mmCIF file of C-alpha atoms in Angstrom:
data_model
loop_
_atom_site.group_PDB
_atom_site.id
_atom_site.type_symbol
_atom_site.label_atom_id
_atom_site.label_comp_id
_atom_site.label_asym_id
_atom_site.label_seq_id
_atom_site.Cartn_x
_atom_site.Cartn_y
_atom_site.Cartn_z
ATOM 1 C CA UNK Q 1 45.458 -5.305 26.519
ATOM 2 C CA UNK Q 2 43.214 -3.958 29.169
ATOM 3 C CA UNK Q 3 39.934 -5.685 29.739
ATOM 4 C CA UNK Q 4 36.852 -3.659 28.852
ATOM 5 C CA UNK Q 5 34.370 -3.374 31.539
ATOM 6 C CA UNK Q 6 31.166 -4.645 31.429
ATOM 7 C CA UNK Q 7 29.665 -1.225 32.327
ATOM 8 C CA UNK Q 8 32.029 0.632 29.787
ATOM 9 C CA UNK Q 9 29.866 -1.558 26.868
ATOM 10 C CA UNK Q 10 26.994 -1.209 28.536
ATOM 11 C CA UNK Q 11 27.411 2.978 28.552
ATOM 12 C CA UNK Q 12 28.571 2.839 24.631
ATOM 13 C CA UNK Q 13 25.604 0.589 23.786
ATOM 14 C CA UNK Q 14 23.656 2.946 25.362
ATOM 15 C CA UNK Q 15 25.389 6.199 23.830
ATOM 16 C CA UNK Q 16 24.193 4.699 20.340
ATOM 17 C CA UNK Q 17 20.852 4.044 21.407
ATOM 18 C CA UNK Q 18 20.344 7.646 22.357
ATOM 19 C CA UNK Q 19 22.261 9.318 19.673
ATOM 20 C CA UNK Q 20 20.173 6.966 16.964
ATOM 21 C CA UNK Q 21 16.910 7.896 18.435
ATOM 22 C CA UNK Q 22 17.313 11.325 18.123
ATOM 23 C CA UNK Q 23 18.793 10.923 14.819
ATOM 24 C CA UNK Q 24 15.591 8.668 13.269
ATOM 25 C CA UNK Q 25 13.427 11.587 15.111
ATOM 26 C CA UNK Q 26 14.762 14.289 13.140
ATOM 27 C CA UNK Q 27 15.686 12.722 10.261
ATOM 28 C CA UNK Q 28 13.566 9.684 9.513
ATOM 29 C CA UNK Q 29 14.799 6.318 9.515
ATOM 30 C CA UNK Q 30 15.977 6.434 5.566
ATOM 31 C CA UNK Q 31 17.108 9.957 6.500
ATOM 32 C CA UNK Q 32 19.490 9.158 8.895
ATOM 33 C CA UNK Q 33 22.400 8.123 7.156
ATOM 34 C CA UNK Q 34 25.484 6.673 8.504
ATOM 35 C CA UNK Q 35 27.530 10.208 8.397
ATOM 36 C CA UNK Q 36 24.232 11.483 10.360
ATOM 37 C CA UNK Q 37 24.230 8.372 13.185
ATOM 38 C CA UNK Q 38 28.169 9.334 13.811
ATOM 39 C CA UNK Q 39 27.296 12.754 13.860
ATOM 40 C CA UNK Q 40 24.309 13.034 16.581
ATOM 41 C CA UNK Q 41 26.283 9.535 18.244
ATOM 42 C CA UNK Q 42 29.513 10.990 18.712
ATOM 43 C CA UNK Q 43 31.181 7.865 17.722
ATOM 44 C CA UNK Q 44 32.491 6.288 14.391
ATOM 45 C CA UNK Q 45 30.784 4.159 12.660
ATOM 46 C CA UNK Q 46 33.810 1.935 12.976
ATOM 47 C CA UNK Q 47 32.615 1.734 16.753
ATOM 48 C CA UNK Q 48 28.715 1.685 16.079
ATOM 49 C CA UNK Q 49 28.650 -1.049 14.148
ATOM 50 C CA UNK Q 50 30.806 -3.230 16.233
ATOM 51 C CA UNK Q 51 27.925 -3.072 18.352
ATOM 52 C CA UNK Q 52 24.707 -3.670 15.788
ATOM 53 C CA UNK Q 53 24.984 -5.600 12.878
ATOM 54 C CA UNK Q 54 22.699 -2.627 10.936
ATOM 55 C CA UNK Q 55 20.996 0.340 11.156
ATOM 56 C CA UNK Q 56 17.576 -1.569 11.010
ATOM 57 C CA UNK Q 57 19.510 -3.701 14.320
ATOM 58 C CA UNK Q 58 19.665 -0.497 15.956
ATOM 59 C CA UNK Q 59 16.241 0.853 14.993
ATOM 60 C CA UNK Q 60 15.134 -3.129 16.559
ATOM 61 C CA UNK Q 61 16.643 -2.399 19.581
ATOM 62 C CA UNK Q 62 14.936 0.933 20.339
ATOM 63 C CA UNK Q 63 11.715 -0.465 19.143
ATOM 64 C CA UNK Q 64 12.545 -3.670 21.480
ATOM 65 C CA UNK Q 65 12.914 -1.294 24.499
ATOM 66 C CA UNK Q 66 9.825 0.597 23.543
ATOM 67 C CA UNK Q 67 7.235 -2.008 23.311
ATOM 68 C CA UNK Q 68 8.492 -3.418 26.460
ATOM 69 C CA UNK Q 69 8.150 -0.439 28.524
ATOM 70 C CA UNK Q 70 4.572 -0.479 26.351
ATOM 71 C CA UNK Q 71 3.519 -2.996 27.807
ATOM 72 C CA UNK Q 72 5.091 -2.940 31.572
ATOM 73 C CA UNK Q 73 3.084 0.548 31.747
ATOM 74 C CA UNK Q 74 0.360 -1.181 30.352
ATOM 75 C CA UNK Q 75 0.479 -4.311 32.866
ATOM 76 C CA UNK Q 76 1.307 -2.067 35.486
ATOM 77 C CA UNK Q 77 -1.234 0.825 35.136
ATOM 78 C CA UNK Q 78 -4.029 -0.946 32.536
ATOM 79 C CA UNK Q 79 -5.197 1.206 29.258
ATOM 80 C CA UNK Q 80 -4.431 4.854 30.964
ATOM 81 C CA UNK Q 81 -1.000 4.440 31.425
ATOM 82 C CA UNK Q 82 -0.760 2.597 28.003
ATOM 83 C CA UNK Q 83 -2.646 5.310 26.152
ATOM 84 C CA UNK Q 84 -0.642 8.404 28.272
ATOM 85 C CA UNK Q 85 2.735 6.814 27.593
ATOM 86 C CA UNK Q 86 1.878 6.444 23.831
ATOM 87 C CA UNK Q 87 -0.120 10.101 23.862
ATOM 88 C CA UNK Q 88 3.911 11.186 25.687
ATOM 89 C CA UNK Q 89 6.025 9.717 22.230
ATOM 90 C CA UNK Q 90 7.702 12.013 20.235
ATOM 91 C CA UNK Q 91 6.262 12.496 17.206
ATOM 92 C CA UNK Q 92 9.207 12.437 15.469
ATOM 93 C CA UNK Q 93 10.404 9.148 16.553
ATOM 94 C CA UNK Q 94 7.369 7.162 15.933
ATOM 95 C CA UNK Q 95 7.089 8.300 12.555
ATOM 96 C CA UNK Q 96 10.055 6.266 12.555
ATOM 97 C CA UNK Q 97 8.040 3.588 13.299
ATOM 98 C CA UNK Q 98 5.279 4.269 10.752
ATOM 99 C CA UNK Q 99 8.281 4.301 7.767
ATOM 100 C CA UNK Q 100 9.000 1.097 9.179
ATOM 101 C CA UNK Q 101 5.778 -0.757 9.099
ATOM 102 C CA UNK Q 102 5.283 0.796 5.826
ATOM 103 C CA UNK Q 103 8.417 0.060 4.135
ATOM 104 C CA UNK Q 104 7.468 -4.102 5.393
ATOM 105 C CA UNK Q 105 5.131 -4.114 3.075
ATOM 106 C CA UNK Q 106 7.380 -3.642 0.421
ATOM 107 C CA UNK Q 107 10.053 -5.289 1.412
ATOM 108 C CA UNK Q 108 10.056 -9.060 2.330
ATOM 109 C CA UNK Q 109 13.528 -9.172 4.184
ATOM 110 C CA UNK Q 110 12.797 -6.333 6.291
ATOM 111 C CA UNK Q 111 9.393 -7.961 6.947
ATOM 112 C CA UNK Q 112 10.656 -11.297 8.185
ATOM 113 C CA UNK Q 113 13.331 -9.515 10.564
ATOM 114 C CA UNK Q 114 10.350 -7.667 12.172
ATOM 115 C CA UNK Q 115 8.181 -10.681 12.490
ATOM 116 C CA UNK Q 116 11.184 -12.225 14.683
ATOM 117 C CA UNK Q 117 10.371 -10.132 17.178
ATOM 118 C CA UNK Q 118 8.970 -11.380 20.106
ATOM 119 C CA UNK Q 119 7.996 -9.952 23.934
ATOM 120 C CA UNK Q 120 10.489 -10.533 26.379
ATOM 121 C CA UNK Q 121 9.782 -13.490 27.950
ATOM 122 C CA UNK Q 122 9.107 -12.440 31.565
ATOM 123 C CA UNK Q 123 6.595 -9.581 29.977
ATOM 124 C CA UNK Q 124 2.764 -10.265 29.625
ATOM 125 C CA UNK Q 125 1.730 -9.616 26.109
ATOM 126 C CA UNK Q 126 -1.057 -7.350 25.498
ATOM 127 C CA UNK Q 127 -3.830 -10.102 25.272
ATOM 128 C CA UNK Q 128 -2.669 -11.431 28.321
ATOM 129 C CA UNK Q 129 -3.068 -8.446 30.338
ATOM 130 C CA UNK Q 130 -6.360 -7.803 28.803
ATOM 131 C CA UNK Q 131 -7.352 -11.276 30.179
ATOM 132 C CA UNK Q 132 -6.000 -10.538 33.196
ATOM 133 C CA UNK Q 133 -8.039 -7.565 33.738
ATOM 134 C CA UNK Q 134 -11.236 -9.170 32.892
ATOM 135 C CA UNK Q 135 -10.813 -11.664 35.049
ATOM 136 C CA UNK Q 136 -10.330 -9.471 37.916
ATOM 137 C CA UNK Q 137 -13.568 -7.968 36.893
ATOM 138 C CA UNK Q 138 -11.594 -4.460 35.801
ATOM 139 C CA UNK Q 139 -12.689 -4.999 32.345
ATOM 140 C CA UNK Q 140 -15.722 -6.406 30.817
ATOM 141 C CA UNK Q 141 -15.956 -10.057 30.560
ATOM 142 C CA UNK Q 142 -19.309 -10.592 28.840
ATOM 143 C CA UNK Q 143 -17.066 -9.815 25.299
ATOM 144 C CA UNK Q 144 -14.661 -11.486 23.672
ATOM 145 C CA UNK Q 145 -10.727 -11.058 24.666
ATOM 146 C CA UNK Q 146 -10.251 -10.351 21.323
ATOM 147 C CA UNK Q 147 -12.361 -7.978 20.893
ATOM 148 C CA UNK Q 148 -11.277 -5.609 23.325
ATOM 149 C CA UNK Q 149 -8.043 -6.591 22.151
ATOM 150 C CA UNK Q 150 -8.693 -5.393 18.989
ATOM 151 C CA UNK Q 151 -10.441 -1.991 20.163
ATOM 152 C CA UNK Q 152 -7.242 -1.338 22.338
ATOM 153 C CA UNK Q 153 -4.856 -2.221 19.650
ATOM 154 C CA UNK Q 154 -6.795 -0.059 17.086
ATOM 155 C CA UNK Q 155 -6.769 3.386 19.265
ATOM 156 C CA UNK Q 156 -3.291 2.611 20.351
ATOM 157 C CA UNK Q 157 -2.343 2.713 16.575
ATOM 158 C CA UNK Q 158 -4.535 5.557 16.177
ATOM 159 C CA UNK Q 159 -2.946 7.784 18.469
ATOM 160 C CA UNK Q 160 0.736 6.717 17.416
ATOM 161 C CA UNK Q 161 -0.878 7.877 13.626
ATOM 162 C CA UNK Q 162 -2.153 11.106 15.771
ATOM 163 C CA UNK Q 163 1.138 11.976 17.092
ATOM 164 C CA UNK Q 164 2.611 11.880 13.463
ATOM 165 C CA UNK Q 165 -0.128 14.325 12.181
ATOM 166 C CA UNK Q 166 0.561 16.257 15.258
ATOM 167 C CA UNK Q 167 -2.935 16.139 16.261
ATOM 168 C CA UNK Q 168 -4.094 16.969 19.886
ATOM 169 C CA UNK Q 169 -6.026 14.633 21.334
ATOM 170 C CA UNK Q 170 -7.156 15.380 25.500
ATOM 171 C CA UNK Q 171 -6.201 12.046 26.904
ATOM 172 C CA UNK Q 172 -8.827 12.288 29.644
ATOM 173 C CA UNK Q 173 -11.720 12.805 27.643
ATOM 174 C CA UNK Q 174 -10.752 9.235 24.940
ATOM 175 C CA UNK Q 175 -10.231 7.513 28.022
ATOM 176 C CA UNK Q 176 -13.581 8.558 29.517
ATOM 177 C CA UNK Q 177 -15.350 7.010 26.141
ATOM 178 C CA UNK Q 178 -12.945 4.300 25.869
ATOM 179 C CA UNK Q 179 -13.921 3.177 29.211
ATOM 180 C CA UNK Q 180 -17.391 3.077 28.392
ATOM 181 C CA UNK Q 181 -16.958 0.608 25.789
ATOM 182 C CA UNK Q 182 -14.959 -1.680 28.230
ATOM 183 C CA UNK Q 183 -14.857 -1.109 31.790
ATOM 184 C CA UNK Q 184 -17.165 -3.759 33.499
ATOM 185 C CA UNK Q 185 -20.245 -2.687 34.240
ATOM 186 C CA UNK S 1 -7.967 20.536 -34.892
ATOM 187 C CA UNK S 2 -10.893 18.277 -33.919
ATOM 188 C CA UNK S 3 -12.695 19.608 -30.646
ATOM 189 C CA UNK S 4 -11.905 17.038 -27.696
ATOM 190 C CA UNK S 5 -14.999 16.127 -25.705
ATOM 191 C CA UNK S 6 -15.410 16.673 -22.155
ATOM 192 C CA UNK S 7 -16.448 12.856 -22.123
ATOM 193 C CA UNK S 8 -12.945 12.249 -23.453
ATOM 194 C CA UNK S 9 -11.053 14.669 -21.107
ATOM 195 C CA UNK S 10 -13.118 13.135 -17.837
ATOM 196 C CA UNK S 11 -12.223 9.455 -18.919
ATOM 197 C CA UNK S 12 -8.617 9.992 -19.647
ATOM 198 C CA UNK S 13 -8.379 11.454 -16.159
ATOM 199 C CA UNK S 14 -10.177 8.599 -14.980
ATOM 200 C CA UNK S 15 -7.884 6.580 -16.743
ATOM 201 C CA UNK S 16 -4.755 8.093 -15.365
ATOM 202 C CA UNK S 17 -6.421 8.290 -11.550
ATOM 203 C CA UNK S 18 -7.289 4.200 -11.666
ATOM 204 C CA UNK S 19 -3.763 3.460 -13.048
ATOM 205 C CA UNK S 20 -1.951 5.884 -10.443
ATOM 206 C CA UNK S 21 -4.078 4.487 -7.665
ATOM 207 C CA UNK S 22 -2.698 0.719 -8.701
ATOM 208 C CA UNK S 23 0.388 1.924 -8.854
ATOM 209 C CA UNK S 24 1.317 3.568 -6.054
ATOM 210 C CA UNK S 25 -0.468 0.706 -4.103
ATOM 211 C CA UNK S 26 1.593 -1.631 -5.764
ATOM 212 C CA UNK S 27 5.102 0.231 -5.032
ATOM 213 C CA UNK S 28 4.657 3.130 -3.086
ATOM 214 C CA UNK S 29 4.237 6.423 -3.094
ATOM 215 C CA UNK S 30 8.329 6.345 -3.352
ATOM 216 C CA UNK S 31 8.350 3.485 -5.339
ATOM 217 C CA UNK S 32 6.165 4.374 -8.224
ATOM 218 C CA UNK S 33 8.199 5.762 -10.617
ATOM 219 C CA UNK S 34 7.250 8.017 -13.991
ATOM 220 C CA UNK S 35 7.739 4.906 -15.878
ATOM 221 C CA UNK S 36 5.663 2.724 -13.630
ATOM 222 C CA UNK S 37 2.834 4.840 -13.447
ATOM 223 C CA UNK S 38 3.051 5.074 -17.473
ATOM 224 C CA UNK S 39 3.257 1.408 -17.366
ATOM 225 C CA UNK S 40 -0.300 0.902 -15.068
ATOM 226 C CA UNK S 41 -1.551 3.831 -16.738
ATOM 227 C CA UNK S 42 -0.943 3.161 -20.282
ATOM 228 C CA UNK S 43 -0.438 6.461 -21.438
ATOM 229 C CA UNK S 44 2.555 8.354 -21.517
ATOM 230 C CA UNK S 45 4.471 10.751 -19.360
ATOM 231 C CA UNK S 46 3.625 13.811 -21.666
ATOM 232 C CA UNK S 47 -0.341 12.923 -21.812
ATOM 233 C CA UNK S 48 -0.025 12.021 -18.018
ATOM 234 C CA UNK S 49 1.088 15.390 -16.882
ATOM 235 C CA UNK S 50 -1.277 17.817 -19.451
ATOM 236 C CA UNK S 51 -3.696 16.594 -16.920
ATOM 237 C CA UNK S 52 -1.652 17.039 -13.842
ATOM 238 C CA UNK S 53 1.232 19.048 -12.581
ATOM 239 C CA UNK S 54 3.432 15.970 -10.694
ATOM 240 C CA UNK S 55 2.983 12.984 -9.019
ATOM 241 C CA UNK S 56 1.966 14.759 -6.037
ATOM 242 C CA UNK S 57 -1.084 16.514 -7.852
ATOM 243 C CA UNK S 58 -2.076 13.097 -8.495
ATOM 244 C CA UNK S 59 -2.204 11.776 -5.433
ATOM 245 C CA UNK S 60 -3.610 14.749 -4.008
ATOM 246 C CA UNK S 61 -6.954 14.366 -6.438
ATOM 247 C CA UNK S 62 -6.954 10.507 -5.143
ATOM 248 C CA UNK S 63 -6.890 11.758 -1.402
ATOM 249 C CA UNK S 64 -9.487 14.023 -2.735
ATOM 250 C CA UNK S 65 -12.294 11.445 -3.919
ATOM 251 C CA UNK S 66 -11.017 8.586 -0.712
ATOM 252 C CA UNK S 67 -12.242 11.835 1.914
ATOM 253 C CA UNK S 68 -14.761 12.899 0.107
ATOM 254 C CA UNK S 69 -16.173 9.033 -0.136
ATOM 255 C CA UNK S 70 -15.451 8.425 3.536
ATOM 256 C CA UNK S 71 -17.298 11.967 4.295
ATOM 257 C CA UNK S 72 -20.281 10.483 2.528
ATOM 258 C CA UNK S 73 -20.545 7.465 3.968
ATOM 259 C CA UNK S 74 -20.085 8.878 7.528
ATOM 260 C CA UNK S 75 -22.638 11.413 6.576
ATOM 261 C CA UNK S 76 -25.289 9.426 5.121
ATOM 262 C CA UNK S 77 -24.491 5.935 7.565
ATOM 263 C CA UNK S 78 -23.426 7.191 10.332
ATOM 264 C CA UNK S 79 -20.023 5.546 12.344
ATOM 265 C CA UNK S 80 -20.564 2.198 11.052
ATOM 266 C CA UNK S 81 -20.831 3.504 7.199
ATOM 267 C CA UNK S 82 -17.226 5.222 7.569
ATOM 268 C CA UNK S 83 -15.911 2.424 9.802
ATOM 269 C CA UNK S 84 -16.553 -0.492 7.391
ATOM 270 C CA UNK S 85 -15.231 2.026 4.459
ATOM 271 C CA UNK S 86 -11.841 2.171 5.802
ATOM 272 C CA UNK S 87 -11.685 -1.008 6.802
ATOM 273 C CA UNK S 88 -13.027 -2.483 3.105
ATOM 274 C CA UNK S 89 -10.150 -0.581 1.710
ATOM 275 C CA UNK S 90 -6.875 -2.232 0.320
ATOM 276 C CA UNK S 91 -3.728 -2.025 2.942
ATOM 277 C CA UNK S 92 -1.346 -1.687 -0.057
ATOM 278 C CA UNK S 93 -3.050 2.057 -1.325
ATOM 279 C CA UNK S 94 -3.826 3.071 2.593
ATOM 280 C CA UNK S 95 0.500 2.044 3.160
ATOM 281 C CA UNK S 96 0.680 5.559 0.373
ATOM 282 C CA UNK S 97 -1.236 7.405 2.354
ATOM 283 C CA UNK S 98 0.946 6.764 6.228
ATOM 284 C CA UNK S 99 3.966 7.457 3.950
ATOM 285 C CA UNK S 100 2.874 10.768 2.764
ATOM 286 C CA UNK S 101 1.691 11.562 5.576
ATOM 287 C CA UNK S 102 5.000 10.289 7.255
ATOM 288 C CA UNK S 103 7.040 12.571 4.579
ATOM 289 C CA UNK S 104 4.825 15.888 5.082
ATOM 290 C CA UNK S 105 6.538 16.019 8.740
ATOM 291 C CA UNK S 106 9.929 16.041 7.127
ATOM 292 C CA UNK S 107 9.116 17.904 3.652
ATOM 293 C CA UNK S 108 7.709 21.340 4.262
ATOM 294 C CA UNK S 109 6.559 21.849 0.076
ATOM 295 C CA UNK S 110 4.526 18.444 0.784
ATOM 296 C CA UNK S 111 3.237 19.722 4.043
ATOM 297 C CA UNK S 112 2.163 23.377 2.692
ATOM 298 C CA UNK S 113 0.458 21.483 -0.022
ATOM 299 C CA UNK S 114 -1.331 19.148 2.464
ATOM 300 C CA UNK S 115 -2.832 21.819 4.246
ATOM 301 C CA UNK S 116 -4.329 23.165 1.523
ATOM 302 C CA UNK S 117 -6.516 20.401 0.993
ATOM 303 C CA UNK S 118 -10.014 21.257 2.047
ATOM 304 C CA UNK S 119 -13.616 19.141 2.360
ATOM 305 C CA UNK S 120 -15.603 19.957 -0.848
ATOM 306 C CA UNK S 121 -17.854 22.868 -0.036
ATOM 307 C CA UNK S 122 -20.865 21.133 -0.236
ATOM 308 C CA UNK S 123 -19.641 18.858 2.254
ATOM 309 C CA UNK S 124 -20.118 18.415 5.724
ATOM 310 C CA UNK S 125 -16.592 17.721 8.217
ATOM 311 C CA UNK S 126 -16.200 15.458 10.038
ATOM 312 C CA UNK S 127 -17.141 17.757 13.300
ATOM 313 C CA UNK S 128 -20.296 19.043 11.607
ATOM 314 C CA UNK S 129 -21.730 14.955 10.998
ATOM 315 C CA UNK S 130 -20.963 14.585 14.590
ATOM 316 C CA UNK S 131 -22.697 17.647 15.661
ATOM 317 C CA UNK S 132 -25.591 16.644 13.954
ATOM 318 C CA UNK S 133 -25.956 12.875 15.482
ATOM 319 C CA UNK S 134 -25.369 14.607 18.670
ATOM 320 C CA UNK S 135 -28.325 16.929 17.862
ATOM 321 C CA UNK S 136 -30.911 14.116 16.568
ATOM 322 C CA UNK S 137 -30.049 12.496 19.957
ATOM 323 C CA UNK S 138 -27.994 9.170 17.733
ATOM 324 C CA UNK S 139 -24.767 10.357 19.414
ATOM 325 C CA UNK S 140 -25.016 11.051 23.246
ATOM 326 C CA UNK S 141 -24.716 15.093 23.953
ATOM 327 C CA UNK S 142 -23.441 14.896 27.846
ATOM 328 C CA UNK S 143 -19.243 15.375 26.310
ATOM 329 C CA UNK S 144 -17.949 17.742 24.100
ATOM 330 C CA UNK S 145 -18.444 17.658 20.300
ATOM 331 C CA UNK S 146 -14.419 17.554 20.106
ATOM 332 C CA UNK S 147 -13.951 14.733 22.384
ATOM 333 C CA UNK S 148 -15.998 12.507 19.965
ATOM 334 C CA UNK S 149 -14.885 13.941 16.869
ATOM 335 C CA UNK S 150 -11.535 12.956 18.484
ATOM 336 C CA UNK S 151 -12.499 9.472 19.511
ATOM 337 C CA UNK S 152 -13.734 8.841 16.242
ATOM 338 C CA UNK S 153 -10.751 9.974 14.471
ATOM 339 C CA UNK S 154 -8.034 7.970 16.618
ATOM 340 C CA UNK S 155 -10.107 4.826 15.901
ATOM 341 C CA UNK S 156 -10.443 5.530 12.294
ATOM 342 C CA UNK S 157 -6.486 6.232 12.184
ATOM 343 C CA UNK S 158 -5.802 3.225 13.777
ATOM 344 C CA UNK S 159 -7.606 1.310 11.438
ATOM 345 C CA UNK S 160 -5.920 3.142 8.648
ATOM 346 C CA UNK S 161 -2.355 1.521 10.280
ATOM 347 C CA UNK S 162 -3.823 -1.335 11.103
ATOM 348 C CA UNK S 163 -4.110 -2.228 7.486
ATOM 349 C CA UNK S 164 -1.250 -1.314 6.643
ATOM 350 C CA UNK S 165 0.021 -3.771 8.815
ATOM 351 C CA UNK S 166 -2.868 -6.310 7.789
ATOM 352 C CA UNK S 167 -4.241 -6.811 11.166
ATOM 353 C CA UNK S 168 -7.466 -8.548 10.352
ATOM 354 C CA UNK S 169 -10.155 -6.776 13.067
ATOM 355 C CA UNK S 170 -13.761 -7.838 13.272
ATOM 356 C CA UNK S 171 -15.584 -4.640 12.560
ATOM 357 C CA UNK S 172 -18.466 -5.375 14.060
ATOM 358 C CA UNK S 173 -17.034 -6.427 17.442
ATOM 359 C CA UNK S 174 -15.211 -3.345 16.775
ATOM 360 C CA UNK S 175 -18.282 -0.696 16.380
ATOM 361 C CA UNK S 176 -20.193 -2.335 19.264
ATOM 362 C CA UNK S 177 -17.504 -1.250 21.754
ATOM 363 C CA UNK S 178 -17.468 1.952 19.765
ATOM 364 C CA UNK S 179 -20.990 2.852 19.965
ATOM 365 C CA UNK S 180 -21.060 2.052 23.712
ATOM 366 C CA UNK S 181 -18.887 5.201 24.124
ATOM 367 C CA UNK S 182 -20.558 7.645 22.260
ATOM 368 C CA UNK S 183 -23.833 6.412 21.817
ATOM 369 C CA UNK S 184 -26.555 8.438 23.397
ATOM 370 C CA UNK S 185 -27.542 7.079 26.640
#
């Protein structure tokens, strides 16, 4: 038997990534049926699911790669290049994301997968890089971490809520008036 | 026949509105069922819809009396009245609301019907509250109207989702950042 290469997984793995995303964007994530995944995948399921235990495993791993490249663009270019990446989604997809958080509510076992998740352990979290930044006197230090924290958090989730509404929102001009409440001064 | 009050009419649509708002908080917009609403409700499915069309005409008149409420209190308490509205409300009802709202981009009936929905004429938007705090010099006037109706919006979304996902934020921490954005200077 011939030995698969490790870049021969690594392709397929990605294949399925792809193909799901596109198939949660246009079809939700209780939309997207198996016959739908193998469809926009190009693969049988037989092959899909020798790579993820689950459709909510693959919907994880997407999510997983999001956040992380979240928060990179957010260590790496502070609360503009946060909010623009975020402002860039696809509307489609992270209404994905809004079924999800929704449906946790309701249901425990999904819930408990989801609150497994953790940052990558090399990554900053959010609160760290919002520390960070105040104490290199980008942000304001004479509040509470967690209170810009929480003010970043909250227009992050508003504009992932935007993009589902399809709402326009000029970037420039939130980030003016979110730098007012935050910047240093 | 014996004439039916008005005061009998209004409190069996009360009735119906208070037990559909439990119920769909309790299961989802999904999730609550003709026999679960009749359950909460305590009337049954043929006196439940002689006062409204379907499930959806239900939660349309709930949507109807949260925006008109949150309209109100933005009107007559400025940011800080709508702000602490949303966030006083339960995660559970709000979670009905991101799932409709999450279904309208895949369901074009729900959509059409969404649209439809206008503020109660003798109510001021959004837009036109902000206008006005711009013009009594409460809300600075040196950006665009749309930039803070926008602002205020994405913050008031994200608190939306952040209940849903029963982030606890402390609103006042909150507003202060807020009002350092938009407040006139």
């Amino acid at each position: 038997v011939p030995k698969v290469s490790q870049e021969h997984l690594d392709a397929r793995r990605r294949q399925i990534l792809d193909g799901a995303r596109a198939a949660f964007a246009k079809h939700g994530y209780d939309g997207a049926t198996v016959a739908k995944l193998e469809a926009e995948i190009g693969l049988s399921r037989g092959a899909i699911f020798n790579y993820f235990q689950d459709k909510l495993d693959i919907f994880h791993a997407l999510a997983n790669e999001d956040s992380q490249r979240w928060l990179t663009n957010f260590e790496e270019e502070g609360i503009d290049g946060l909010f623009r990446r975020i402002a860039a989604e696809d509307g489609g997809w992270i209404g994905v994301y809004i079924e999800v958080i929704r449906r946790a509510t309701t249901d425990p076992e999904l819930r408990a997968r989801i609150e497994q998740d953790e940052p990558a352990p090399q990554q900053r979290t959010a609160g760290q890089t919002i520390g960070a930044l105040q104490q290199s006197g980008v942000l304001r230090d004479d509040v509470e971490r967690k209170a810009i924290v929480a003010f970043v958090n909250t227009i992050a989730l508003g504009l992932l809520l935007g993009k589902v509404q399809e709402q326009e929102v000029d970037i420039d001009q939130l980030l003016k008036l979110v730098h007012e409440g935050i910047d240093a001064r």
